[in-house]
Amino acid sequence: MVNIVIFGAPGSGKGTQSDLIIQKYGLHHISTGDILRGEIANKSELGIIAEGFISKGQLVPDELIIRMLAEILDKAPTEKGFIFDGFPRTLEQGEALDKLLKEKGTCILAALNLEVEESELIERILKRGVLSGRKDDNLETAHARLKVYYSQTEPLKDFYKKQGKKINIKGTGNIEDIFERICQSIDRIIK
Ligand code: AMP
């Protein structure tokens, strides 16, 4: 199985690049942000709890999100592998993911780290907010999400670096060029 984490700050292009990766490599896309937005739309118990955190730019508590991911992994097709988009976001989630995959006899092959400067991240988030109407894509929440990213998610860079799995990808320029850089890295690891 080819299991890949796509990693980066809000607005770094994780979702856009994940869509291209799943088309080319046939991986199963797991986006915790998309799943949570679905839960909110369905007004489920988890959705109602999650909305309070998402609207403030905070992370949904580890316990809830890890349980949600474990259930999804249990039901997901396992032929090819997964692209994890927006998960893990904390060290605890990173450790939980390794454990869950180990139980299935597999592991993460690479963590692609999309690098984009902060000014461009904010610009992209605001643009997406206008186009998609995502409620958490406004200036105030964008700053809160970036703060959370630097304090809670960035430590995962070291986590994957120590495992020899972190691959830095320049996340600026046009979408096709970024995708090309990603493909070169994926092709190298799956050879
Ligand atoms: P995203 O679409 O990945 O930017 O996620 C949108 C929001 O959903 C985040 O700002 C968090 O509030 C929440 N969220 C998504 N994934 C996670 C996660 N792995 N852990 C905690 N909260 C998450």
PDB file of C-alpha atoms and ligand atoms in Angstrom:
ATOM      1  CA  MET A   1       0.000   0.000   0.000  1.00  0.00           C
ATOM      2  CA  VAL A   2       1.134   3.520  -0.766  1.00  0.00           C
ATOM      3  CA  ASN A   3       0.122   5.712   2.167  1.00  0.00           C
ATOM      4  CA  ILE A   4       1.016   9.363   1.938  1.00  0.00           C
ATOM      5  CA  VAL A   5       0.458  12.292   4.264  1.00  0.00           C
ATOM      6  CA  ILE A   6       0.052  15.652   2.571  1.00  0.00           C
ATOM      7  CA  PHE A   7       1.165  18.208   5.048  1.00  0.00           C
ATOM      8  CA  GLY A   8       1.200  21.997   5.156  1.00  0.00           C
ATOM      9  CA  ALA A   9      -0.357  25.143   6.576  1.00  0.00           C
ATOM     10  CA  PRO A  10      -3.967  26.119   5.823  1.00  0.00           C
ATOM     11  CA  GLY A  11      -3.999  27.443   2.267  1.00  0.00           C
ATOM     12  CA  SER A  12      -0.879  25.522   1.219  1.00  0.00           C
ATOM     13  CA  GLY A  13      -2.796  23.597  -1.464  1.00  0.00           C
ATOM     14  CA  LYS A  14      -3.257  20.226   0.249  1.00  0.00           C
ATOM     15  CA  GLY A  15      -6.779  19.700  -1.097  1.00  0.00           C
ATOM     16  CA  THR A  16      -5.992  20.818  -4.650  1.00  0.00           C
ATOM     17  CA  GLN A  17      -2.919  18.620  -4.893  1.00  0.00           C
ATOM     18  CA  SER A  18      -4.674  15.672  -3.215  1.00  0.00           C
ATOM     19  CA  ASP A  19      -7.332  15.750  -5.951  1.00  0.00           C
ATOM     20  CA  LEU A  20      -4.606  15.472  -8.598  1.00  0.00           C
ATOM     21  CA  ILE A  21      -2.758  12.739  -6.687  1.00  0.00           C
ATOM     22  CA  ILE A  22      -5.861  10.547  -6.326  1.00  0.00           C
ATOM     23  CA  GLN A  23      -6.605  10.900 -10.059  1.00  0.00           C
ATOM     24  CA  LYS A  24      -3.109   9.848 -11.066  1.00  0.00           C
ATOM     25  CA  TYR A  25      -2.265   7.218  -8.436  1.00  0.00           C
ATOM     26  CA  GLY A  26      -5.744   5.935  -7.542  1.00  0.00           C
ATOM     27  CA  LEU A  27      -5.238   6.464  -3.811  1.00  0.00           C
ATOM     28  CA  HIS A  28      -8.166   6.788  -1.435  1.00  0.00           C
ATOM     29  CA  HIS A  29      -8.517  10.397  -0.247  1.00  0.00           C
ATOM     30  CA  ILE A  30      -9.128  10.988   3.455  1.00  0.00           C
ATOM     31  CA  SER A  31      -9.633  14.682   4.207  1.00  0.00           C
ATOM     32  CA  THR A  32     -10.643  15.189   7.830  1.00  0.00           C
ATOM     33  CA  GLY A  33     -11.705  18.790   7.039  1.00  0.00           C
ATOM     34  CA  ASP A  34     -14.095  17.575   4.298  1.00  0.00           C
ATOM     35  CA  ILE A  35     -15.444  14.819   6.539  1.00  0.00           C
ATOM     36  CA  LEU A  36     -16.074  17.292   9.367  1.00  0.00           C
ATOM     37  CA  ARG A  37     -17.824  19.728   6.979  1.00  0.00           C
ATOM     38  CA  GLY A  38     -20.051  16.799   5.941  1.00  0.00           C
ATOM     39  CA  GLU A  39     -20.822  16.066   9.596  1.00  0.00           C
ATOM     40  CA  ILE A  40     -21.724  19.736  10.114  1.00  0.00           C
ATOM     41  CA  ALA A  41     -24.021  19.728   7.066  1.00  0.00           C
ATOM     42  CA  ASN A  42     -25.730  16.593   8.419  1.00  0.00           C
ATOM     43  CA  LYS A  43     -26.059  18.222  11.843  1.00  0.00           C
ATOM     44  CA  SER A  44     -24.654  15.067  13.477  1.00  0.00           C
ATOM     45  CA  GLU A  45     -23.541  15.085  17.108  1.00  0.00           C
ATOM     46  CA  LEU A  46     -19.894  15.210  15.997  1.00  0.00           C
ATOM     47  CA  GLY A  47     -20.720  17.966  13.491  1.00  0.00           C
ATOM     48  CA  ILE A  48     -22.338  20.141  16.136  1.00  0.00           C
ATOM     49  CA  ILE A  49     -19.329  19.776  18.452  1.00  0.00           C
ATOM     50  CA  ALA A  50     -16.816  20.254  15.608  1.00  0.00           C
ATOM     51  CA  GLU A  51     -18.474  23.421  14.317  1.00  0.00           C
ATOM     52  CA  GLY A  52     -17.696  25.264  17.546  1.00  0.00           C
ATOM     53  CA  PHE A  53     -13.966  24.572  17.142  1.00  0.00           C
ATOM     54  CA  ILE A  54     -13.780  25.052  13.363  1.00  0.00           C
ATOM     55  CA  SER A  55     -15.516  28.433  13.441  1.00  0.00           C
ATOM     56  CA  LYS A  56     -12.875  29.704  15.910  1.00  0.00           C
ATOM     57  CA  GLY A  57     -10.000  28.274  13.883  1.00  0.00           C
ATOM     58  CA  GLN A  58      -9.196  25.770  16.617  1.00  0.00           C
ATOM     59  CA  LEU A  59      -8.523  22.066  16.253  1.00  0.00           C
ATOM     60  CA  VAL A  60     -11.219  19.527  17.012  1.00  0.00           C
ATOM     61  CA  PRO A  61      -9.973  17.578  20.084  1.00  0.00           C
ATOM     62  CA  ASP A  62      -7.622  14.670  19.341  1.00  0.00           C
ATOM     63  CA  GLU A  63      -9.814  12.092  21.030  1.00  0.00           C
ATOM     64  CA  LEU A  64     -12.789  12.844  18.738  1.00  0.00           C
ATOM     65  CA  ILE A  65     -10.788  13.132  15.558  1.00  0.00           C
ATOM     66  CA  ILE A  66      -8.727   9.976  16.148  1.00  0.00           C
ATOM     67  CA  ARG A  67     -11.884   7.976  16.856  1.00  0.00           C
ATOM     68  CA  MET A  68     -13.460   9.378  13.670  1.00  0.00           C
ATOM     69  CA  LEU A  69     -10.392   8.472  11.614  1.00  0.00           C
ATOM     70  CA  ALA A  70     -10.198   4.939  13.052  1.00  0.00           C
ATOM     71  CA  GLU A  71     -13.816   4.317  12.009  1.00  0.00           C
ATOM     72  CA  ILE A  72     -13.168   5.656   8.510  1.00  0.00           C
ATOM     73  CA  LEU A  73     -10.038   3.531   8.082  1.00  0.00           C
ATOM     74  CA  ASP A  74     -11.964   0.435   9.115  1.00  0.00           C
ATOM     75  CA  LYS A  75     -14.508   0.994   6.337  1.00  0.00           C
ATOM     76  CA  ALA A  76     -12.174   2.289   3.626  1.00  0.00           C
ATOM     77  CA  PRO A  77     -10.954   0.243   0.655  1.00  0.00           C
ATOM     78  CA  THR A  78      -7.373  -0.889   1.218  1.00  0.00           C
ATOM     79  CA  GLU A  79      -6.140  -2.047  -2.199  1.00  0.00           C
ATOM     80  CA  LYS A  80      -3.934   0.859  -3.171  1.00  0.00           C
ATOM     81  CA  GLY A  81      -3.387   3.115  -0.194  1.00  0.00           C
ATOM     82  CA  PHE A  82      -4.434   6.416   1.285  1.00  0.00           C
ATOM     83  CA  ILE A  83      -3.677  10.068   0.930  1.00  0.00           C
ATOM     84  CA  PHE A  84      -4.163  11.688   4.315  1.00  0.00           C
ATOM     85  CA  ASP A  85      -5.070  15.362   3.875  1.00  0.00           C
ATOM     86  CA  GLY A  86      -5.356  17.513   7.001  1.00  0.00           C
ATOM     87  CA  PHE A  87      -4.552  14.584   9.273  1.00  0.00           C
ATOM     88  CA  PRO A  88      -2.454  14.271  11.368  1.00  0.00           C
ATOM     89  CA  ARG A  89      -2.418  17.787  12.816  1.00  0.00           C
ATOM     90  CA  THR A  90      -0.872  17.046  16.219  1.00  0.00           C
ATOM     91  CA  LEU A  91       1.876  14.736  17.453  1.00  0.00           C
ATOM     92  CA  GLU A  92      -0.745  12.646  19.224  1.00  0.00           C
ATOM     93  CA  GLN A  93      -2.592  12.197  15.903  1.00  0.00           C
ATOM     94  CA  GLY A  94       0.683  11.298  14.136  1.00  0.00           C
ATOM     95  CA  GLU A  95       1.411   8.600  16.702  1.00  0.00           C
ATOM     96  CA  ALA A  96      -2.175   7.317  16.537  1.00  0.00           C
ATOM     97  CA  LEU A  97      -2.019   7.107  12.733  1.00  0.00           C
ATOM     98  CA  ASP A  98       1.196   5.066  12.852  1.00  0.00           C
ATOM     99  CA  LYS A  99      -0.432   2.715  15.353  1.00  0.00           C
ATOM    100  CA  LEU A 100      -3.653   2.309  13.336  1.00  0.00           C
ATOM    101  CA  LEU A 101      -1.731   1.589  10.126  1.00  0.00           C
ATOM    102  CA  LYS A 102       0.588  -0.845  11.927  1.00  0.00           C
ATOM    103  CA  GLU A 103      -2.462  -2.798  13.073  1.00  0.00           C
ATOM    104  CA  LYS A 104      -3.356  -3.117   9.385  1.00  0.00           C
ATOM    105  CA  GLY A 105       0.160  -4.267   8.530  1.00  0.00           C
ATOM    106  CA  THR A 106       1.092  -1.077   6.711  1.00  0.00           C
ATOM    107  CA  CYS A 107       2.687   2.338   7.342  1.00  0.00           C
ATOM    108  CA  ILE A 108       3.168   5.882   6.027  1.00  0.00           C
ATOM    109  CA  LEU A 109       5.660   5.967   3.158  1.00  0.00           C
ATOM    110  CA  ALA A 110       6.121   9.722   2.932  1.00  0.00           C
ATOM    111  CA  ALA A 111       4.956  13.030   4.353  1.00  0.00           C
ATOM    112  CA  LEU A 112       4.897  15.671   1.620  1.00  0.00           C
ATOM    113  CA  ASN A 113       5.480  19.071   3.193  1.00  0.00           C
ATOM    114  CA  LEU A 114       4.055  21.874   1.032  1.00  0.00           C
ATOM    115  CA  GLU A 115       6.040  25.044   1.691  1.00  0.00           C
ATOM    116  CA  VAL A 116       4.299  28.387   1.128  1.00  0.00           C
ATOM    117  CA  GLU A 117       5.053  31.813   2.641  1.00  0.00           C
ATOM    118  CA  GLU A 118       2.608  33.197   5.192  1.00  0.00           C
ATOM    119  CA  SER A 119       1.553  36.243   3.128  1.00  0.00           C
ATOM    120  CA  GLU A 120       0.599  33.964   0.237  1.00  0.00           C
ATOM    121  CA  LEU A 121      -1.269  31.578   2.563  1.00  0.00           C
ATOM    122  CA  ILE A 122      -3.479  34.419   3.818  1.00  0.00           C
ATOM    123  CA  GLU A 123      -4.082  35.653   0.268  1.00  0.00           C
ATOM    124  CA  ARG A 124      -5.115  32.164  -0.883  1.00  0.00           C
ATOM    125  CA  ILE A 125      -7.394  31.544   2.121  1.00  0.00           C
ATOM    126  CA  LEU A 126      -9.249  34.819   1.555  1.00  0.00           C
ATOM    127  CA  LYS A 127      -9.632  34.085  -2.157  1.00  0.00           C
ATOM    128  CA  ARG A 128     -10.994  30.599  -1.407  1.00  0.00           C
ATOM    129  CA  GLY A 129     -13.418  32.114   1.115  1.00  0.00           C
ATOM    130  CA  VAL A 130     -14.909  34.288  -1.611  1.00  0.00           C
ATOM    131  CA  LEU A 131     -15.088  31.437  -4.139  1.00  0.00           C
ATOM    132  CA  SER A 132     -16.281  28.601  -1.886  1.00  0.00           C
ATOM    133  CA  GLY A 133     -18.066  30.465   0.878  1.00  0.00           C
ATOM    134  CA  ARG A 134     -16.168  28.436   3.501  1.00  0.00           C
ATOM    135  CA  LYS A 135     -17.029  30.181   6.743  1.00  0.00           C
ATOM    136  CA  ASP A 136     -13.612  29.687   8.339  1.00  0.00           C
ATOM    137  CA  ASP A 137     -11.844  31.310   5.352  1.00  0.00           C
ATOM    138  CA  ASN A 138     -11.931  34.865   6.722  1.00  0.00           C
ATOM    139  CA  LEU A 139      -9.057  37.051   7.926  1.00  0.00           C
ATOM    140  CA  GLU A 140      -9.603  36.616  11.668  1.00  0.00           C
ATOM    141  CA  THR A 141     -10.017  32.825  11.532  1.00  0.00           C
ATOM    142  CA  ALA A 142      -7.152  32.487   9.039  1.00  0.00           C
ATOM    143  CA  HIS A 143      -4.774  34.119  11.542  1.00  0.00           C
ATOM    144  CA  ALA A 144      -6.063  31.881  14.335  1.00  0.00           C
ATOM    145  CA  ARG A 145      -5.626  28.763  12.158  1.00  0.00           C
ATOM    146  CA  LEU A 146      -2.080  29.733  11.241  1.00  0.00           C
ATOM    147  CA  LYS A 147      -1.232  30.267  14.906  1.00  0.00           C
ATOM    148  CA  VAL A 148      -2.620  26.818  15.715  1.00  0.00           C
ATOM    149  CA  TYR A 149      -0.680  25.373  12.776  1.00  0.00           C
ATOM    150  CA  TYR A 150       2.646  26.788  13.993  1.00  0.00           C
ATOM    151  CA  SER A 151       2.149  25.710  17.608  1.00  0.00           C
ATOM    152  CA  GLN A 152       0.395  22.340  17.271  1.00  0.00           C
ATOM    153  CA  THR A 153       0.983  20.997  13.765  1.00  0.00           C
ATOM    154  CA  GLU A 154       4.489  22.120  12.853  1.00  0.00           C
ATOM    155  CA  PRO A 155       6.124  19.807  15.443  1.00  0.00           C
ATOM    156  CA  LEU A 156       5.022  16.971  13.149  1.00  0.00           C
ATOM    157  CA  LYS A 157       7.691  18.080  10.677  1.00  0.00           C
ATOM    158  CA  ASP A 158      10.340  16.813  13.092  1.00  0.00           C
ATOM    159  CA  PHE A 159       8.296  13.691  13.776  1.00  0.00           C
ATOM    160  CA  TYR A 160       8.400  12.714  10.090  1.00  0.00           C
ATOM    161  CA  LYS A 161      11.947  13.991   9.599  1.00  0.00           C
ATOM    162  CA  LYS A 162      13.177  11.670  12.348  1.00  0.00           C
ATOM    163  CA  GLN A 163      11.425   8.795  10.562  1.00  0.00           C
ATOM    164  CA  GLY A 164      13.191   9.802   7.322  1.00  0.00           C
ATOM    165  CA  LYS A 165       9.821  10.378   5.643  1.00  0.00           C
ATOM    166  CA  LYS A 166       9.593  14.166   5.281  1.00  0.00           C
ATOM    167  CA  ILE A 167       9.860  15.467   1.721  1.00  0.00           C
ATOM    168  CA  ASN A 168       9.790  19.246   1.235  1.00  0.00           C
ATOM    169  CA  ILE A 169       7.888  20.457  -1.806  1.00  0.00           C
ATOM    170  CA  LYS A 170       7.962  24.077  -3.002  1.00  0.00           C
ATOM    171  CA  GLY A 171       4.251  24.890  -2.845  1.00  0.00           C
ATOM    172  CA  THR A 172       4.304  28.075  -4.926  1.00  0.00           C
ATOM    173  CA  GLY A 173       4.019  28.643  -8.666  1.00  0.00           C
ATOM    174  CA  ASN A 174       1.322  27.172 -10.837  1.00  0.00           C
ATOM    175  CA  ILE A 175      -0.700  24.123  -9.784  1.00  0.00           C
ATOM    176  CA  GLU A 176       0.710  21.880 -12.544  1.00  0.00           C
ATOM    177  CA  ASP A 177       4.327  22.661 -11.639  1.00  0.00           C
ATOM    178  CA  ILE A 178       3.697  21.924  -7.973  1.00  0.00           C
ATOM    179  CA  PHE A 179       1.994  18.664  -8.960  1.00  0.00           C
ATOM    180  CA  GLU A 180       4.962  17.742 -11.145  1.00  0.00           C
ATOM    181  CA  ARG A 181       7.307  18.163  -8.161  1.00  0.00           C
ATOM    182  CA  ILE A 182       4.990  15.966  -6.086  1.00  0.00           C
ATOM    183  CA  CYS A 183       4.870  13.266  -8.783  1.00  0.00           C
ATOM    184  CA  GLN A 184       8.660  13.168  -8.982  1.00  0.00           C
ATOM    185  CA  SER A 185       8.788  12.514  -5.226  1.00  0.00           C
ATOM    186  CA  ILE A 186       6.026   9.912  -5.253  1.00  0.00           C
ATOM    187  CA  ASP A 187       7.527   8.092  -8.254  1.00  0.00           C
ATOM    188  CA  ARG A 188      10.872   7.966  -6.468  1.00  0.00           C
ATOM    189  CA  ILE A 189       9.367   6.412  -3.320  1.00  0.00           C
ATOM    190  CA  ILE A 190       7.163   3.855  -5.034  1.00  0.00           C
ATOM    191  CA  LYS A 191       9.906   2.567  -7.349  1.00  0.00           C
TER     192      LYS A 191
HETATM  193  P1  AMP B   1      -9.131  21.785   6.667  1.00  0.00           P
HETATM  194  O1  AMP B   1     -10.229  21.663   5.668  1.00  0.00           O
HETATM  195  O2  AMP B   1      -8.181  20.613   6.655  1.00  0.00           O
HETATM  196  O3  AMP B   1      -8.413  23.108   6.600  1.00  0.00           O
HETATM  197  O4  AMP B   1      -9.816  21.733   8.108  1.00  0.00           O
HETATM  198  C1  AMP B   1     -10.770  22.710   8.515  1.00  0.00           C
HETATM  199  C2  AMP B   1     -10.902  22.689  10.028  1.00  0.00           C
HETATM  200  O5  AMP B   1     -11.364  21.399  10.460  1.00  0.00           O
HETATM  201  C3  AMP B   1      -9.604  22.914  10.805  1.00  0.00           C
HETATM  202  O6  AMP B   1      -9.312  24.296  10.958  1.00  0.00           O
HETATM  203  C4  AMP B   1      -9.920  22.235  12.133  1.00  0.00           C
HETATM  204  O7  AMP B   1     -10.763  23.057  12.928  1.00  0.00           O
HETATM  205  C5  AMP B   1     -10.748  21.035  11.705  1.00  0.00           C
HETATM  206  N1  AMP B   1      -9.878  19.862  11.454  1.00  0.00           N
HETATM  207  C6  AMP B   1      -9.648  19.260  10.255  1.00  0.00           C
HETATM  208  N2  AMP B   1      -8.801  18.231  10.399  1.00  0.00           N
HETATM  209  C7  AMP B   1      -8.484  18.191  11.724  1.00  0.00           C
HETATM  210  C8  AMP B   1      -7.621  17.373  12.494  1.00  0.00           C
HETATM  211  N3  AMP B   1      -6.879  16.397  11.931  1.00  0.00           N
HETATM  212  N4  AMP B   1      -7.554  17.609  13.830  1.00  0.00           N
HETATM  213  C9  AMP B   1      -8.267  18.579  14.408  1.00  0.00           C
HETATM  214  N5  AMP B   1      -9.093  19.408  13.730  1.00  0.00           N
HETATM  215  C10 AMP B   1      -9.189  19.216  12.397  1.00  0.00           C
END
